[in-house]
One Martini backbone bead per residue (centre of mass of N, CA, C, O) as a GRO file, in nm:
protein
  117
    1MET     BB    1   0.123  -0.562   2.049
    2LYS     BB    2  -0.184  -0.599   1.979
    3LYS     BB    3  -0.367  -0.857   1.864
    4ASP     BB    4  -0.574  -0.702   1.687
    5VAL     BB    5  -0.361  -0.546   1.528
    6LEU     BB    6  -0.196  -0.778   1.425
    7ASP     BB    7  -0.424  -0.924   1.277
    8PHE     BB    8  -0.489  -0.693   1.084
    9VAL     BB    9  -0.204  -0.661   0.955
   10VAL     BB   10  -0.181  -0.945   0.851
   11GLU     BB   11  -0.428  -0.940   0.669
   12LYS     BB   12  -0.337  -0.691   0.496
   13THR     BB   13  -0.069  -0.815   0.408
   14ARG     BB   14  -0.193  -1.047   0.246
   15GLU     BB   15  -0.346  -0.867   0.051
   16LEU     BB   16  -0.100  -0.726  -0.060
   17ILE     BB   17   0.052  -0.974  -0.170
   18ASP     BB   18  -0.207  -1.061  -0.358
   19SER     BB   19  -0.172  -0.815  -0.519
   20PRO     BB   20  -0.127  -0.710  -0.851
   21THR     BB   21  -0.020  -0.402  -0.749
   22CYS     BB   22   0.225  -0.509  -0.613
   23SER     BB   23   0.532  -0.464  -0.544
   24SER     BB   24   0.821  -0.634  -0.501
   25GLU     BB   25   0.930  -0.471  -0.260
   26THR     BB   26   0.675  -0.487  -0.086
   27ARG     BB   27   0.645  -0.791  -0.084
   28ASP     BB   28   0.914  -0.846   0.055
   29ALA     BB   29   0.859  -0.679   0.311
   30ALA     BB   30   0.606  -0.834   0.396
   31ASN     BB   31   0.735  -1.115   0.423
   32THR     BB   32   0.950  -1.035   0.626
   33TRP     BB   33   0.759  -0.940   0.842
   34LEU     BB   34   0.600  -1.199   0.883
   35ASP     BB   35   0.860  -1.367   0.964
   36SER     BB   36   0.916  -1.171   1.228
   37VAL     BB   37   0.688  -1.248   1.385
   38GLY     BB   38   0.788  -1.320   1.718
   39THR     BB   39   1.066  -1.192   1.696
   40GLU     BB   40   1.353  -1.004   1.738
   41ALA     BB   41   1.300  -0.859   1.440
   42GLU     BB   42   1.025  -0.710   1.445
   43THR     BB   43   1.089  -0.412   1.503
   44GLU     BB   44   1.277  -0.360   1.262
   45GLU     BB   45   1.081  -0.467   1.037
   46THR     BB   46   0.856  -0.267   1.092
   47LYS     BB   47   1.009  -0.014   1.011
   48LYS     BB   48   1.071  -0.105   0.720
   49TYR     BB   49   0.779  -0.152   0.632
   50ILE     BB   50   0.670   0.132   0.675
   51THR     BB   51   0.866   0.270   0.484
   52GLU     BB   52   0.776   0.118   0.230
   53LEU     BB   53   0.482   0.205   0.234
   54GLU     BB   54   0.535   0.514   0.223
   55GLU     BB   55   0.691   0.496  -0.056
   56ASP     BB   56   0.459   0.325  -0.231
   57ILE     BB   57   0.232   0.489  -0.193
   58MET     BB   58  -0.012   0.654  -0.396
   59PRO     BB   59  -0.071   0.950  -0.463
   60ILE     BB   60  -0.327   1.093  -0.628
   61ASP     BB   61  -0.161   1.303  -0.797
   62THR     BB   62   0.035   1.094  -0.913
   63LEU     BB   63  -0.172   0.926  -1.060
   64ILE     BB   64  -0.278   1.142  -1.244
   65GLY     BB   65  -0.011   1.216  -1.378
   66PHE     BB   66   0.048   0.934  -1.488
   67ALA     BB   67  -0.217   0.879  -1.649
   68GLU     BB   68  -0.155   1.155  -1.830
   69SER     BB   69   0.083   1.020  -1.944
   70GLU     BB   70   0.275   0.844  -2.156
   71ALA     BB   71   0.344   0.621  -1.956
   72GLY     BB   72   0.050   0.559  -1.880
   73ALA     BB   73  -0.039   0.478  -2.166
   74GLN     BB   74   0.161   0.237  -2.182
   75VAL     BB   75   0.056   0.079  -1.934
   76PHE     BB   76  -0.276   0.104  -1.979
   77GLY     BB   77  -0.353   0.258  -2.207
   78ALA     BB   78  -0.518   0.511  -2.340
   79ASP     BB   79  -0.810   0.457  -2.237
   80LYS     BB   80  -0.745   0.361  -1.947
   81ALA     BB   81  -0.594   0.614  -1.855
   82LYS     BB   82  -0.842   0.796  -1.863
   83ASP     BB   83  -1.001   0.633  -1.654
   84VAL     BB   84  -0.802   0.656  -1.423
   85ALA     BB   85  -0.800   0.965  -1.406
   86ALA     BB   86  -1.102   1.000  -1.357
   87HIS     BB   87  -1.116   0.831  -1.101
   88ALA     BB   88  -0.908   0.993  -0.939
   89ARG     BB   89  -1.064   1.259  -0.944
   90GLU     BB   90  -1.314   1.153  -0.802
   91ILE     BB   91  -1.179   1.056  -0.532
   92LYS     BB   92  -1.053   1.326  -0.467
   93ALA     BB   93  -1.326   1.482  -0.440
   94GLU     BB   94  -1.394   1.272  -0.189
   95GLY     BB   95  -1.083   1.270  -0.028
   96ALA     BB   96  -0.858   1.129  -0.150
   97GLU     BB   97  -0.502   1.055  -0.111
   98TYR     BB   98  -0.512   0.772  -0.255
   99CYS     BB   99  -0.496   0.515  -0.408
  100ASP     BB  100  -0.746   0.229  -0.470
  101CYS     BB  101  -0.595   0.000  -0.498
  102PRO     BB  102  -0.530  -0.286  -0.340
  103ALA     BB  103  -0.246  -0.205  -0.236
  104CYS     BB  104  -0.309   0.083  -0.130
  105ALA     BB  105  -0.540   0.004   0.058
  106ALA     BB  106  -0.372  -0.179   0.241
  107ALA     BB  107  -0.154   0.026   0.315
  108ALA     BB  108  -0.342   0.235   0.443
  109ALA     BB  109  -0.450   0.050   0.668
  110ILE     BB  110  -0.176   0.003   0.800
  111LEU     BB  111  -0.089   0.306   0.843
  112GLU     BB  112  -0.322   0.364   1.049
  113LYS     BB  113  -0.149   0.161   1.264
  114LYS     BB  114   0.154   0.253   1.312
  115ASP     BB  115   0.130   0.360   1.619
  116GLN     BB  116   0.066   0.043   1.713
  117LEU     BB  117   0.346  -0.098   1.618
   0.00000   0.00000   0.00000
C-alpha cells in the first residue's frame, strides 16, 4: 500500500473512531486495523475492516426510512427525526448515496480507497 494512501486511511480511521456516531463494532474493527498496520496481520485485518465498513455505512434510503419510523422517532426524538429525514432527502436529491454523519463520511472516504488497500 502506498504511503499516501495509508496515511489518508489512518487519518480517516482516527476520525471514524472519534466520531460519536461510530458503532462499537466499527470502532473495534478500526482499532484492530490500526494495531495491525505494519504487521503480518495487516492484510487479513484490512479485509475484515473493509467488510465491517461496508456493512455499517448507512445507505441514504435506509436513513430516510429509519428517521421516518417509530424507532427513529424514539432514537432522535420526534422533531429531530423529521429534521434528519428532511436533511437526508435533501442530500439524496443532491446525489448522496450514504448518510453524511461523521462516521459514515469517514467510512465513505476510506471505502473510496479500498481498491488501493
